[in-house]
C-alpha cells in the first residue's frame, strides 16, 4: 500500500522515448492526430459482406431466403462499397497526402465503382474454381461442400477480390486481404499473382505463390507447393530491381504435386505434371512428367551449374 | 448528388444473372426457399460445447467447479445434441430430400443418440493422446499444458468427433469439423482416417492424412508429414474408382519424422521409423529405420521403376 | 413423447466414470473446487492490450490519437499487468501449491514488474524486426504495411513477449502465447529460443524453431524452415536428458531458404546461406553457401555415417 | 474442502419438487419437450427490424443510404416476417395444440401476410403522430428530433404494431410488444386500445390506457393520465364479464392534462379539455373544459351518488 | 496541427483536484488500490441466472428442454451462488474492512448457503403472485403470459430475492436489485418491505413501497400507489430516528386503487378497499371502502388537524 | 413453393410511396445520401465514457485502479470528446447546412473544448447532489450506495451534462441525453432547466421539470412532482410565444412532496414546503407549508377564478 503496485508511469515514459526515437528515425510527425491508416477490422467486415454478396445462400446470413437475395445483396453491397471506398481513400492518402480531400474522395469512389463492376466476373471465376475442386477431388460430394469446406476455395475468394484491388493500384488493401486468407488457410498467394479460371489448391497448407506468377486455366496445386523467385537481381548500384517478372508461368492444365518447388521465371508447359517434392528451376515442356528422379539428373548436368545457389520468393 | 454514388442496382442485376446461370447449370431450383444446408456456425457451437463436455474443468466455462461438473455436462450435452440432431437432419435431407420430415427427424435422432454414446470412449482415446504427447515431448511439463496448448491434441479432439460422424454416414458434417481443425492447427486429417489410441502429432503444421489411412496405437508424427495416395486408379471407362483403400497403413509404435511423405497403400511395420523428408512408396518391415539415404537407394533399384510418376492424396 | 429424446443422463454417468479413472490415474483430487489454471482467454486479452501498448497508433484502438497515446498506454498497461500478475500467480501455484497465498502474490507481482520493465527494450527489438522485413522484402512498401500485414512480424511480437516470460521461469504462460502465434501464422517458435534483433521470417507457414536455438542478429528465414534437434540423448537409465543445448546456433546475418532443415547443436557461421530444402546436420563455416547438391555430397561422405537415423525437435 | 461449498443438489431437488407441484396444479405435462412459447428475445429482434423498415433513414442502420433504402427494407422485412411467422405459429399453437403443424404453419403465414400489408398504413399513421407532436410541443425543433427523442412516439410505434397483431387475434405477441414499450417509456397502452391518427402523448410516464378505449383523431394526453375501467361487472354467478366495452371514448381533438383519471365507458366529446388531476367518471360534452373545481362539484351532486366506490382498469 | 485538439491534460488535472477534495472531505484513501465494491454488472448476471433457476422453461435459455431442467439448474445455480458469494463478501467488507479475509469469505459462503435454501420457498411465493395476477386481471389469458409480460411479476421476482438478502443483513446488494426492478418497471419497492403471498401490482408505474411496510396476503395495488412514511421523527438532538416502523400495514385482501397515497404506520384492515387518488393517513377498518369523498370528509374533521403537513417515504 | 411466402416486394413498394409522400410534404430531398443526423448510439457511448471520467472508481471499468485513474481519464476523455465533437458537428449542420465543412468542424471543436472545461465543475455539483441524497434519506448507508443505486443521481448526471450542451446551443444532443435518463429513471428533466447544487430527487418516477424552471440550492423533490407550465400564451396571430419563462422558480431549500403539481412562473420562496398531491399555481412565501387543505382554500377564493382551466408543460 502507499505506492502503485507496478511502476507503470516509468514504463510509459520509457515507451514514449522509444516511440520518439522511432518516429524521428522514420521522419514521422509526433504531432497530434488520429490514425489515418486502413483498418484491418473494417476490411474484415467488407470482405465478410462481399462473401455474402457473391454467394448469398451459402455465405450470407442464415435466415436469408432465395426470394429476397437481391434485396439482401443490394443493401449489403451498397454498405460494403461505401466502407471500402473509405479504406481506399486512406490508402490513396498514404501515397499522396498533399492531394485535396475532395480529389481523394472522388478517386476512391471511382475506384470502388470499378471494383464493384468486376464482382459478377469474379463470381463466375469462383464458380469455375468450385467446379474444378469438385471434379478434381474424389472425396467431394457436392459443390456446396466444396464451397463451404475447402480452404483452397476460401483462399481463391480472398485472392480474386484482393487481386482486383491490386490491379487497381491498391496493394496495401489487397495485401491485408491476402494475409487474412493466409492466416485462415495457410495458403499464401501474393495478390499480384494472375490466376486463370478453374484453379484448385488441395489441402493447401504451406502453398506460396509469388507476386508475378502467371497461372493458366484448370491448374491444380497441392500442399506446400512454392511458386517462387530465384535470388533477386540487383542493378549496378546493388539496388534490388523491382517489378521484374521473376516467378513461374504455369500454362493451362498444369498439375504440381505436394512439396514441389518451382523457382524463377520458368514456364511449365501446358498439361505438364510436376511430381511431389520436385525442385525445379528450368522450363518444362508441355505434357511432360517431372519426378524427383529426372529432376535430379537435370541438376547434375552441366546446364544446372548455372543455377543460382539461393533463391527467394 | 442526384444519383447514387455506386451503381449498385446494375451490379445486383448482373450478379443475379450469374447466379441464375449457375443454378441452371447445376439444375438447382430458383424457387423461393431458405437455406436448407448444415451451418458452420451451428457446428462451431456444437463442437465448443462438446469440448466442454469432454474436458469440463479445462475446456468448459471458467467459473465451473468440480462439484457441479455433471450438472454442467448434462445441460450442455443435451442442448448440444439437439443442435447436432438438427444439423444431421439437414445433411440427411441433402441425400434424400424426398424422405418425409418425420423419417428424417427420427433418423437424425437415432444417429445423434448413437453419437452421444460414443463420447465416453472418445474421451478415453483423447486421454491416451494427451498422455502420449506428455511422454513424447521432453518440453511438456504437465498433462494440462498438453491439453491446453498442443495443436496436435486440438486436432485429435476434432478428428475423433468428426470420425465418429463420418463412420455414421455423415461425411459433410465431419468434413466441416475437420476443416475447422485444419484452419486452427494446420493439421489436415480426413475424417475417414482411422487412428488408434495414443497418437501424437508434434508441431503439426502441414500434416496431411488421407481418407483411408489406418494408423495403429502409439504412433508419432511430426510437422509436414503426408500420408497420401498415389495416382488415382481409374476403371475401364476412365472413371475414378472411389472408396478403394489407397492410403498407408501405420502399425503400432511407428514414428514418422518431419517432412516425410508416405504414399499409397503401403504398410509401415510395427515400431519402424521413417526419417525426416523421406519419400516412401513401399512397405517398410517392422522395426526398420528408413532414412533419406537408404530410401534413395530403394528408388534407384529396378523395383521402383514401377513407381508412378505422380501421386495424389 | 414420454421419455427424453436422448439418454443424456447415462452419457453423463459414463463420462463421470471416465473422468474418475483419469483423475485416479493422474492422482488428481476429485474434491470440490474451481479451475486453478491459467486461462487462455485471459492471456488473449493481455496480449491484445500489450500489442496496443507497444504500437499504440497501429495496433491500439482505432479512435486513438497521438496526443493521448500516453494516457492510453498508462491505463491499458496497468490493467494488463494486473491481469497478467493473476495469471502468473496461477502458474506459480502449479509449481508449488503449498506456498502461502501472500508469497505467491508477492512473487507474481515482482515477476510482473520485471516483465513490464522489459517492454521498452522489446519494442526496440520489434522495431528492428520491422525494419529488417521492410528492407528484406522488395514487395514491402512501408513499415506500416509490414507491421500490419506480415505474419512474421506478428510471430515475433508474440515470441519476444513469450520469451521474456519463459526467461523468468514461466514456461506455461509463454507456451500459451507461442501457440496463439502458431495458430494464427503457422510459425511455431518455442518460447525458449533466443533470437537477436532484426529477425525476418518471410511467408512463415511451417517454420519450426526449437527451444535451445540461438539466433544472432539480422537473420532471415523462409517458410517451412526447421531448426530442430536430433534424436534426444538419454542417460544411463534411458531417461531423456533435458535442458541440454540441442538446437542449432545461427550466427549473425545467416539466411535459411524455404524448406531447409537444420538439426542438432550445429553452428551456421556468420553470413552463411542455406539453400532451399537443404538437409543439414553439420556446422557451416562463415560466409559459405550450402545447396542441396553440396549438402548431399557431405552426407555421402564417411563423416556422415555417424549421423543419427532419426531426429526430433 | 472435501464437500461442495453450497449444497446445490438439495436446492435443485427442492426446486424440482416445487415445479412438479405447480405443473400438477396447472395440469401441465412434466414430459420431455422444449419450450413451445413465443420468445421475448425473438420479438425484440422483429420489432427492431420493423422500426428500421418503417423509418429506414432514422431508425435503420447508421450506414444506410437513401439510395439503397428499398434493398435494405426488402431484405430486412422478409427476414422479420419469417421470424414473426414463427412466433405467430407458437401463439396459435397455444390456443389449439391439436391442430396439425401444416395448418398452424399456413395460418401463421396468412396472418403474417395480412400484418405485412398494413405496414404502409401504419407508417402513415405514425407520420401523423410525429406531426402532432411537432406541432403540439413548442420545444420541438424538427420532426426528426420528435421521432428520435420523444417517448410518446416510441410508444405509438410499438402500439400501432401491437394493435395490428391484437386485431388479428394474437393478443400474447401484442402484449409482449406493449410491455416492451411500457418498460422503455413508462407508457402502458393495452394493445386492444383503438387510437386515431395524430395522437400525441407528452412526457408520458405513468400513462395507462385500457383495452377497450376508443381514441379519436388529434388527441393529446399528458403524463400520468389514466383511461381506465370502473369496477368490473360480474354476472349472476359472480364471474367477471369479459370483453364488455369498459374504458372511455375520447372523440377527436380531446386534450387530457397530466394526472387526470377518466374511468368507465364515458364519452369525452369532441374538442373538450380535461384539466390536470381531474377525476372523471361521467360524460363530457363537446368543447367543454373540465377542471378539478367543476369536476368536484359534479361529484358532490346527487347524480354522482350512483358512482361506484372503486374502479379498475 | 501542432497542438492537441482538446486540452485534455488540463481537464484531467482539474478533475484530479476535484476528486482529491472529495476524498479528503470523505476521509477516503487516495492510495493505490482497486475497486472493492459490489458490481452492478455482476449482480445483473446473478439475477439473470436466478430467474432461469426459478422458472427454467420460461425465463431460462431458449433451447432448454424439460428433461434437462435439473442439469441446467444445478450448473447455473452453482455458478450464480459463487458469483453472489463474491459480491456478498464485498458488501461485508464495507462494514468491517478489518476482518480477516478468511472470516469474510466464510461468512459470505454461509450467507449464500442460507440464501440458496430459501429459493424453493421464493418460487412458491412467486407462483402465488402469478396466480393472483392471472385471477385478478380479466385480460390475462394464461399464467405464462402473466409470467412473461406483467411488470408487476417482474418486480416481485426482484423483490422477493432482494428482500431475502436484506433480511440477511445485506441491504446494499438488495438495493441494487431493487433499483434494477425500478428502472425496468417503474415499481419502486424498498427491499425491506415484507409482502405476503399472492401480491398483484397492476400496471405498476409509479408505485412506491417503503422500507417498513407490512403487506398481507392476496393484496392488490395499482399504478402510482404510494405506501409511504410521514415526516421523519427526530430525537431530542434533532437526529433522524432510524429503523422505526413508519410505513403502512396492509392486512390480507386489501385493494388499493391507482394513485392512492397511504402514509405513516396506519393499518388498512383486512379486505378493505382504498379508492383511486385517495389520500390517507389514518387506519381503515376491515372491509371498509374509502373513497376520495369520504376521505376528504375525514380530513375536514378536527381529528385531522393533527395530521402532519408533510410526509416522506 | 413456386412463389415467395410473403409478397415482400409489394410492401416495399407501398412503403416507398409513403416515404415519398412524407418527404415531399416535408420538403425533404429524395436524393442519394447517408444519414447526416446525430446518433443515439454514439451519444450512448459518449455519456458512458463521461460517467467513467467523472466517477472513475465507481462508474469506470471494473478493473480500474486508483493509481491509474488519470491515465484512464485522459484516454477515455480524449476519445469521448472527439466522438462528441462529431455529433456536435452533425447538430450544427442541421441548423446551417450551407456552412463550409471546415467552419462546422472548427465550431464543433470549439464547443467541445468549452464543454470539456466544465466537467470539473459538473463533478463538483454532482458531489453536492450525492451528499444531499445521502443526508436526505435515512435509508442511505454510504455515499457510494447513493451514487450507484439512486435513480435521482443518475438523472442528475445526465441532466448536468445535457444542460451544459443545451446552454451552448445544442438542444438536440441535450434532448437525446435527457430522454436516455427519462427512459432509465422515469425522471423527465428538460435540459433547459437550471438546477442549483445539492438537488435530491427521491424515488423519482413521474417527475417532470420544464424547460424554463429555475431551481435553487438544496432543493428536494419526490416522485410524480410536476414543475410545469400553464397554458401557452399565443400572440395576436395565434402563434405560440416561445422562449418565455413559463415554469416555476424554486428558491433554496424548497421541498416538494410526491405528486405535487406546480404550474406557471410562480415562485416558491426559500425554505417553503409543498405537501403531497398539492396543486399549486400561485406564489408561496418563504418558509410556508402548503398542504392540500390550505391549497384548496386558495383555489376556492375569488383570486383563483383567474386561474386558467388547463395547463401544459
PDB file of N, CA, C and O in Angstrom, chain A residues 80-122:
ATOM      1  N   UNK A  80     -21.196  -2.120 -48.100  1.00  0.00           N
ATOM      2  CA  UNK A  80     -19.812  -2.601 -48.185  1.00  0.00           C
ATOM      3  C   UNK A  80     -18.988  -1.696 -49.104  1.00  0.00           C
ATOM      4  O   UNK A  80     -17.824  -1.412 -48.822  1.00  0.00           O
ATOM      5  N   UNK A  81     -19.596  -1.246 -50.177  1.00  0.00           N
ATOM      6  CA  UNK A  81     -18.846  -0.394 -51.108  1.00  0.00           C
ATOM      7  C   UNK A  81     -18.503   0.948 -50.461  1.00  0.00           C
ATOM      8  O   UNK A  81     -17.405   1.475 -50.646  1.00  0.00           O
ATOM      9  N   UNK A  82     -19.437   1.494 -49.701  1.00  0.00           N
ATOM     10  CA  UNK A  82     -19.101   2.749 -49.019  1.00  0.00           C
ATOM     11  C   UNK A  82     -17.986   2.545 -48.000  1.00  0.00           C
ATOM     12  O   UNK A  82     -17.086   3.376 -47.867  1.00  0.00           O
ATOM     13  N   UNK A  83     -18.040   1.425 -47.296  1.00  0.00           N
ATOM     14  CA  UNK A  83     -16.978   1.145 -46.330  1.00  0.00           C
ATOM     15  C   UNK A  83     -15.647   0.921 -47.046  1.00  0.00           C
ATOM     16  O   UNK A  83     -14.592   1.388 -46.601  1.00  0.00           O
ATOM     17  N   UNK A  84     -15.705   0.245 -48.175  1.00  0.00           N
ATOM     18  CA  UNK A  84     -14.476   0.002 -48.935  1.00  0.00           C
ATOM     19  C   UNK A  84     -13.913   1.312 -49.485  1.00  0.00           C
ATOM     20  O   UNK A  84     -12.694   1.540 -49.456  1.00  0.00           O
ATOM     21  N   UNK A  85     -14.796   2.161 -49.964  1.00  0.00           N
ATOM     22  CA  UNK A  85     -14.339   3.447 -50.506  1.00  0.00           C
ATOM     23  C   UNK A  85     -13.580   4.237 -49.441  1.00  0.00           C
ATOM     24  O   UNK A  85     -12.572   4.899 -49.729  1.00  0.00           O
ATOM     25  N   UNK A  86     -14.044   4.147 -48.206  1.00  0.00           N
ATOM     26  CA  UNK A  86     -13.352   4.868 -47.134  1.00  0.00           C
ATOM     27  C   UNK A  86     -11.944   4.309 -46.927  1.00  0.00           C
ATOM     28  O   UNK A  86     -10.983   5.058 -46.700  1.00  0.00           O
ATOM     29  N   UNK A  87     -11.814   2.993 -47.028  1.00  0.00           N
ATOM     30  CA  UNK A  87     -10.485   2.386 -46.874  1.00  0.00           C
ATOM     31  C   UNK A  87      -9.597   2.720 -48.070  1.00  0.00           C
ATOM     32  O   UNK A  87      -8.394   2.947 -47.913  1.00  0.00           O
ATOM     33  N   UNK A  88     -10.189   2.732 -49.240  1.00  0.00           N
ATOM     34  CA  UNK A  88      -9.412   3.087 -50.436  1.00  0.00           C
ATOM     35  C   UNK A  88      -8.882   4.509 -50.307  1.00  0.00           C
ATOM     36  O   UNK A  88      -7.724   4.796 -50.601  1.00  0.00           O
ATOM     37  N   UNK A  89      -9.742   5.402 -49.824  1.00  0.00           N
ATOM     38  CA  UNK A  89      -9.303   6.779 -49.635  1.00  0.00           C
ATOM     39  C   UNK A  89      -8.089   6.837 -48.707  1.00  0.00           C
ATOM     40  O   UNK A  89      -7.129   7.583 -48.936  1.00  0.00           O
ATOM     41  N   UNK A  90      -8.110   6.017 -47.667  1.00  0.00           N
ATOM     42  CA  UNK A  90      -6.989   6.014 -46.729  1.00  0.00           C
ATOM     43  C   UNK A  90      -5.715   5.505 -47.393  1.00  0.00           C
ATOM     44  O   UNK A  90      -4.625   6.026 -47.146  1.00  0.00           O
ATOM     45  N   UNK A  91      -5.856   4.501 -48.241  1.00  0.00           N
ATOM     46  CA  UNK A  91      -4.631   4.032 -48.914  1.00  0.00           C
ATOM     47  C   UNK A  91      -4.127   5.076 -49.909  1.00  0.00           C
ATOM     48  O   UNK A  91      -2.927   5.353 -49.968  1.00  0.00           O
ATOM     49  N   UNK A  92      -5.047   5.659 -50.662  1.00  0.00           N
ATOM     50  CA  UNK A  92      -4.632   6.699 -51.620  1.00  0.00           C
ATOM     51  C   UNK A  92      -3.918   7.842 -50.896  1.00  0.00           C
ATOM     52  O   UNK A  92      -2.919   8.389 -51.379  1.00  0.00           O
ATOM     53  N   UNK A  93      -4.416   8.202 -49.744  1.00  0.00           N
ATOM     54  CA  UNK A  93      -3.839   9.293 -48.978  1.00  0.00           C
ATOM     55  C   UNK A  93      -2.404   8.989 -48.540  1.00  0.00           C
ATOM     56  O   UNK A  93      -1.559   9.887 -48.415  1.00  0.00           O
ATOM     57  N   UNK A  94      -2.132   7.722 -48.307  1.00  0.00           N
ATOM     58  CA  UNK A  94      -0.758   7.360 -47.943  1.00  0.00           C
ATOM     59  C   UNK A  94       0.215   7.702 -49.057  1.00  0.00           C
ATOM     60  O   UNK A  94       1.363   8.068 -48.818  1.00  0.00           O
ATOM     61  N   UNK A  95      -0.262   7.547 -50.292  1.00  0.00           N
ATOM     62  CA  UNK A  95       0.631   7.754 -51.428  1.00  0.00           C
ATOM     63  C   UNK A  95       0.771   9.231 -51.788  1.00  0.00           C
ATOM     64  O   UNK A  95       1.745   9.628 -52.385  1.00  0.00           O
ATOM     65  N   UNK A  96      -0.234  10.001 -51.442  1.00  0.00           N
ATOM     66  CA  UNK A  96      -0.142  11.428 -51.764  1.00  0.00           C
ATOM     67  C   UNK A  96      -0.996  12.210 -50.770  1.00  0.00           C
ATOM     68  O   UNK A  96      -2.133  12.576 -51.055  1.00  0.00           O
ATOM     69  N   UNK A  97      -0.393  12.487 -49.626  1.00  0.00           N
ATOM     70  CA  UNK A  97      -1.167  13.125 -48.566  1.00  0.00           C
ATOM     71  C   UNK A  97      -1.427  14.598 -48.875  1.00  0.00           C
ATOM     72  O   UNK A  97      -2.208  15.253 -48.197  1.00  0.00           O
ATOM     73  N   UNK A  98      -0.773  15.093 -49.912  1.00  0.00           N
ATOM     74  CA  UNK A  98      -0.990  16.510 -50.228  1.00  0.00           C
ATOM     75  C   UNK A  98      -2.221  16.720 -51.105  1.00  0.00           C
ATOM     76  O   UNK A  98      -2.661  17.835 -51.310  1.00  0.00           O
ATOM     77  N   UNK A  99      -2.764  15.624 -51.646  1.00  0.00           N
ATOM     78  CA  UNK A  99      -3.909  15.758 -52.556  1.00  0.00           C
ATOM     79  C   UNK A  99      -5.128  16.272 -51.768  1.00  0.00           C
ATOM     80  O   UNK A  99      -5.346  15.866 -50.631  1.00  0.00           O
ATOM     81  N   UNK A 100      -5.919  17.157 -52.361  1.00  0.00           N
ATOM     82  CA  UNK A 100      -7.097  17.669 -51.643  1.00  0.00           C
ATOM     83  C   UNK A 100      -8.077  16.534 -51.310  1.00  0.00           C
ATOM     84  O   UNK A 100      -8.210  15.570 -52.071  1.00  0.00           O
ATOM     85  N   UNK A 101      -8.742  16.702 -50.194  1.00  0.00           N
ATOM     86  CA  UNK A 101      -9.665  15.669 -49.714  1.00  0.00           C
ATOM     87  C   UNK A 101     -10.710  15.309 -50.772  1.00  0.00           C
ATOM     88  O   UNK A 101     -11.055  14.140 -50.945  1.00  0.00           O
ATOM     89  N   UNK A 102     -11.209  16.326 -51.496  1.00  0.00           N
ATOM     90  CA  UNK A 102     -12.252  16.043 -52.487  1.00  0.00           C
ATOM     91  C   UNK A 102     -11.706  15.151 -53.600  1.00  0.00           C
ATOM     92  O   UNK A 102     -12.385  14.254 -54.095  1.00  0.00           O
ATOM     93  N   UNK A 103     -10.481  15.431 -54.002  1.00  0.00           N
ATOM     94  CA  UNK A 103      -9.859  14.625 -55.051  1.00  0.00           C
ATOM     95  C   UNK A 103      -9.707  13.168 -54.606  1.00  0.00           C
ATOM     96  O   UNK A 103     -10.044  12.235 -55.343  1.00  0.00           O
ATOM     97  N   UNK A 104      -9.208  13.010 -53.385  1.00  0.00           N
ATOM     98  CA  UNK A 104      -9.049  11.654 -52.861  1.00  0.00           C
ATOM     99  C   UNK A 104     -10.394  10.946 -52.831  1.00  0.00           C
ATOM    100  O   UNK A 104     -10.514   9.778 -53.202  1.00  0.00           O
ATOM    101  N   UNK A 105     -11.396  11.663 -52.372  1.00  0.00           N
ATOM    102  CA  UNK A 105     -12.739  11.092 -52.248  1.00  0.00           C
ATOM    103  C   UNK A 105     -13.255  10.663 -53.616  1.00  0.00           C
ATOM    104  O   UNK A 105     -13.771   9.550 -53.787  1.00  0.00           O
ATOM    105  N   UNK A 106     -13.102  11.544 -54.585  1.00  0.00           N
ATOM    106  CA  UNK A 106     -13.603  11.234 -55.930  1.00  0.00           C
ATOM    107  C   UNK A 106     -12.863  10.032 -56.516  1.00  0.00           C
ATOM    108  O   UNK A 106     -13.463   9.145 -57.132  1.00  0.00           O
ATOM    109  N   UNK A 107     -11.561  10.025 -56.308  1.00  0.00           N
ATOM    110  CA  UNK A 107     -10.767   8.923 -56.842  1.00  0.00           C
ATOM    111  C   UNK A 107     -11.160   7.602 -56.166  1.00  0.00           C
ATOM    112  O   UNK A 107     -11.288   6.562 -56.825  1.00  0.00           O
ATOM    113  N   UNK A 108     -11.377   7.662 -54.865  1.00  0.00           N
ATOM    114  CA  UNK A 108     -11.770   6.457 -54.134  1.00  0.00           C
ATOM    115  C   UNK A 108     -13.113   5.940 -54.640  1.00  0.00           C
ATOM    116  O   UNK A 108     -13.306   4.737 -54.834  1.00  0.00           O
ATOM    117  N   UNK A 109     -14.029   6.859 -54.909  1.00  0.00           N
ATOM    118  CA  UNK A 109     -15.339   6.427 -55.395  1.00  0.00           C
ATOM    119  C   UNK A 109     -15.227   5.817 -56.777  1.00  0.00           C
ATOM    120  O   UNK A 109     -15.882   4.814 -57.091  1.00  0.00           O
ATOM    121  N   UNK A 110     -14.410   6.417 -57.576  1.00  0.00           N
ATOM    122  CA  UNK A 110     -14.254   5.900 -58.924  1.00  0.00           C
ATOM    123  C   UNK A 110     -13.631   4.500 -58.899  1.00  0.00           C
ATOM    124  O   UNK A 110     -14.072   3.578 -59.601  1.00  0.00           O
ATOM    125  N   UNK A 111     -12.624   4.323 -58.057  1.00  0.00           N
ATOM    126  CA  UNK A 111     -12.002   3.003 -57.956  1.00  0.00           C
ATOM    127  C   UNK A 111     -12.981   1.973 -57.396  1.00  0.00           C
ATOM    128  O   UNK A 111     -12.995   0.812 -57.809  1.00  0.00           O
ATOM    129  N   UNK A 112     -13.803   2.406 -56.462  1.00  0.00           N
ATOM    130  CA  UNK A 112     -14.771   1.484 -55.874  1.00  0.00           C
ATOM    131  C   UNK A 112     -15.807   1.052 -56.909  1.00  0.00           C
ATOM    132  O   UNK A 112     -16.198  -0.115 -56.986  1.00  0.00           O
ATOM    133  N   UNK A 113     -16.251   2.001 -57.691  1.00  0.00           N
ATOM    134  CA  UNK A 113     -17.202   1.674 -58.753  1.00  0.00           C
ATOM    135  C   UNK A 113     -16.609   0.637 -59.707  1.00  0.00           C
ATOM    136  O   UNK A 113     -17.266  -0.355 -60.067  1.00  0.00           O
ATOM    137  N   UNK A 114     -15.379   0.886 -60.064  1.00  0.00           N
ATOM    138  CA  UNK A 114     -14.703  -0.057 -60.964  1.00  0.00           C
ATOM    139  C   UNK A 114     -14.617  -1.444 -60.324  1.00  0.00           C
ATOM    140  O   UNK A 114     -14.895  -2.467 -60.958  1.00  0.00           O
ATOM    141  N   UNK A 115     -14.254  -1.470 -59.052  1.00  0.00           N
ATOM    142  CA  UNK A 115     -14.173  -2.740 -58.330  1.00  0.00           C
ATOM    143  C   UNK A 115     -15.526  -3.456 -58.341  1.00  0.00           C
ATOM    144  O   UNK A 115     -15.611  -4.655 -58.622  1.00  0.00           O
ATOM    145  N   UNK A 116     -16.570  -2.705 -58.061  1.00  0.00           N
ATOM    146  CA  UNK A 116     -17.904  -3.304 -57.959  1.00  0.00           C
ATOM    147  C   UNK A 116     -18.300  -3.974 -59.274  1.00  0.00           C
ATOM    148  O   UNK A 116     -18.928  -5.041 -59.282  1.00  0.00           O
ATOM    149  N   UNK A 117     -17.938  -3.312 -60.350  1.00  0.00           N
ATOM    150  CA  UNK A 117     -18.369  -3.854 -61.639  1.00  0.00           C
ATOM    151  C   UNK A 117     -17.695  -5.171 -61.996  1.00  0.00           C
ATOM    152  O   UNK A 117     -18.152  -5.887 -62.876  1.00  0.00           O
ATOM    153  N   UNK A 118     -16.613  -5.497 -61.308  1.00  0.00           N
ATOM    154  CA  UNK A 118     -15.959  -6.774 -61.607  1.00  0.00           C
ATOM    155  C   UNK A 118     -16.540  -7.926 -60.791  1.00  0.00           C
ATOM    156  O   UNK A 118     -16.172  -9.079 -61.020  1.00  0.00           O
ATOM    157  N   UNK A 119     -17.405  -7.634 -59.868  1.00  0.00           N
ATOM    158  CA  UNK A 119     -17.884  -8.697 -58.985  1.00  0.00           C
ATOM    159  C   UNK A 119     -18.588  -9.835 -59.727  1.00  0.00           C
ATOM    160  O   UNK A 119     -18.368 -11.007 -59.418  1.00  0.00           O
ATOM    161  N   UNK A 120     -19.439  -9.531 -60.702  1.00  0.00           N
ATOM    162  CA  UNK A 120     -20.060 -10.652 -61.427  1.00  0.00           C
ATOM    163  C   UNK A 120     -19.021 -11.559 -62.096  1.00  0.00           C
ATOM    164  O   UNK A 120     -19.124 -12.783 -62.034  1.00  0.00           O
ATOM    165  N   UNK A 121     -17.998 -10.961 -62.687  1.00  0.00           N
ATOM    166  CA  UNK A 121     -16.953 -11.789 -63.315  1.00  0.00           C
ATOM    167  C   UNK A 121     -16.210 -12.593 -62.257  1.00  0.00           C
ATOM    168  O   UNK A 121     -15.821 -13.748 -62.484  1.00  0.00           O
ATOM    169  N   UNK A 122     -16.000 -11.997 -61.111  1.00  0.00           N
ATOM    170  CA  UNK A 122     -15.303 -12.720 -60.037  1.00  0.00           C
ATOM    171  C   UNK A 122     -16.144 -13.903 -59.584  1.00  0.00           C
ATOM    172  O   UNK A 122     -15.632 -15.004 -59.369  1.00  0.00           O
TER     173      UNK A 122
END
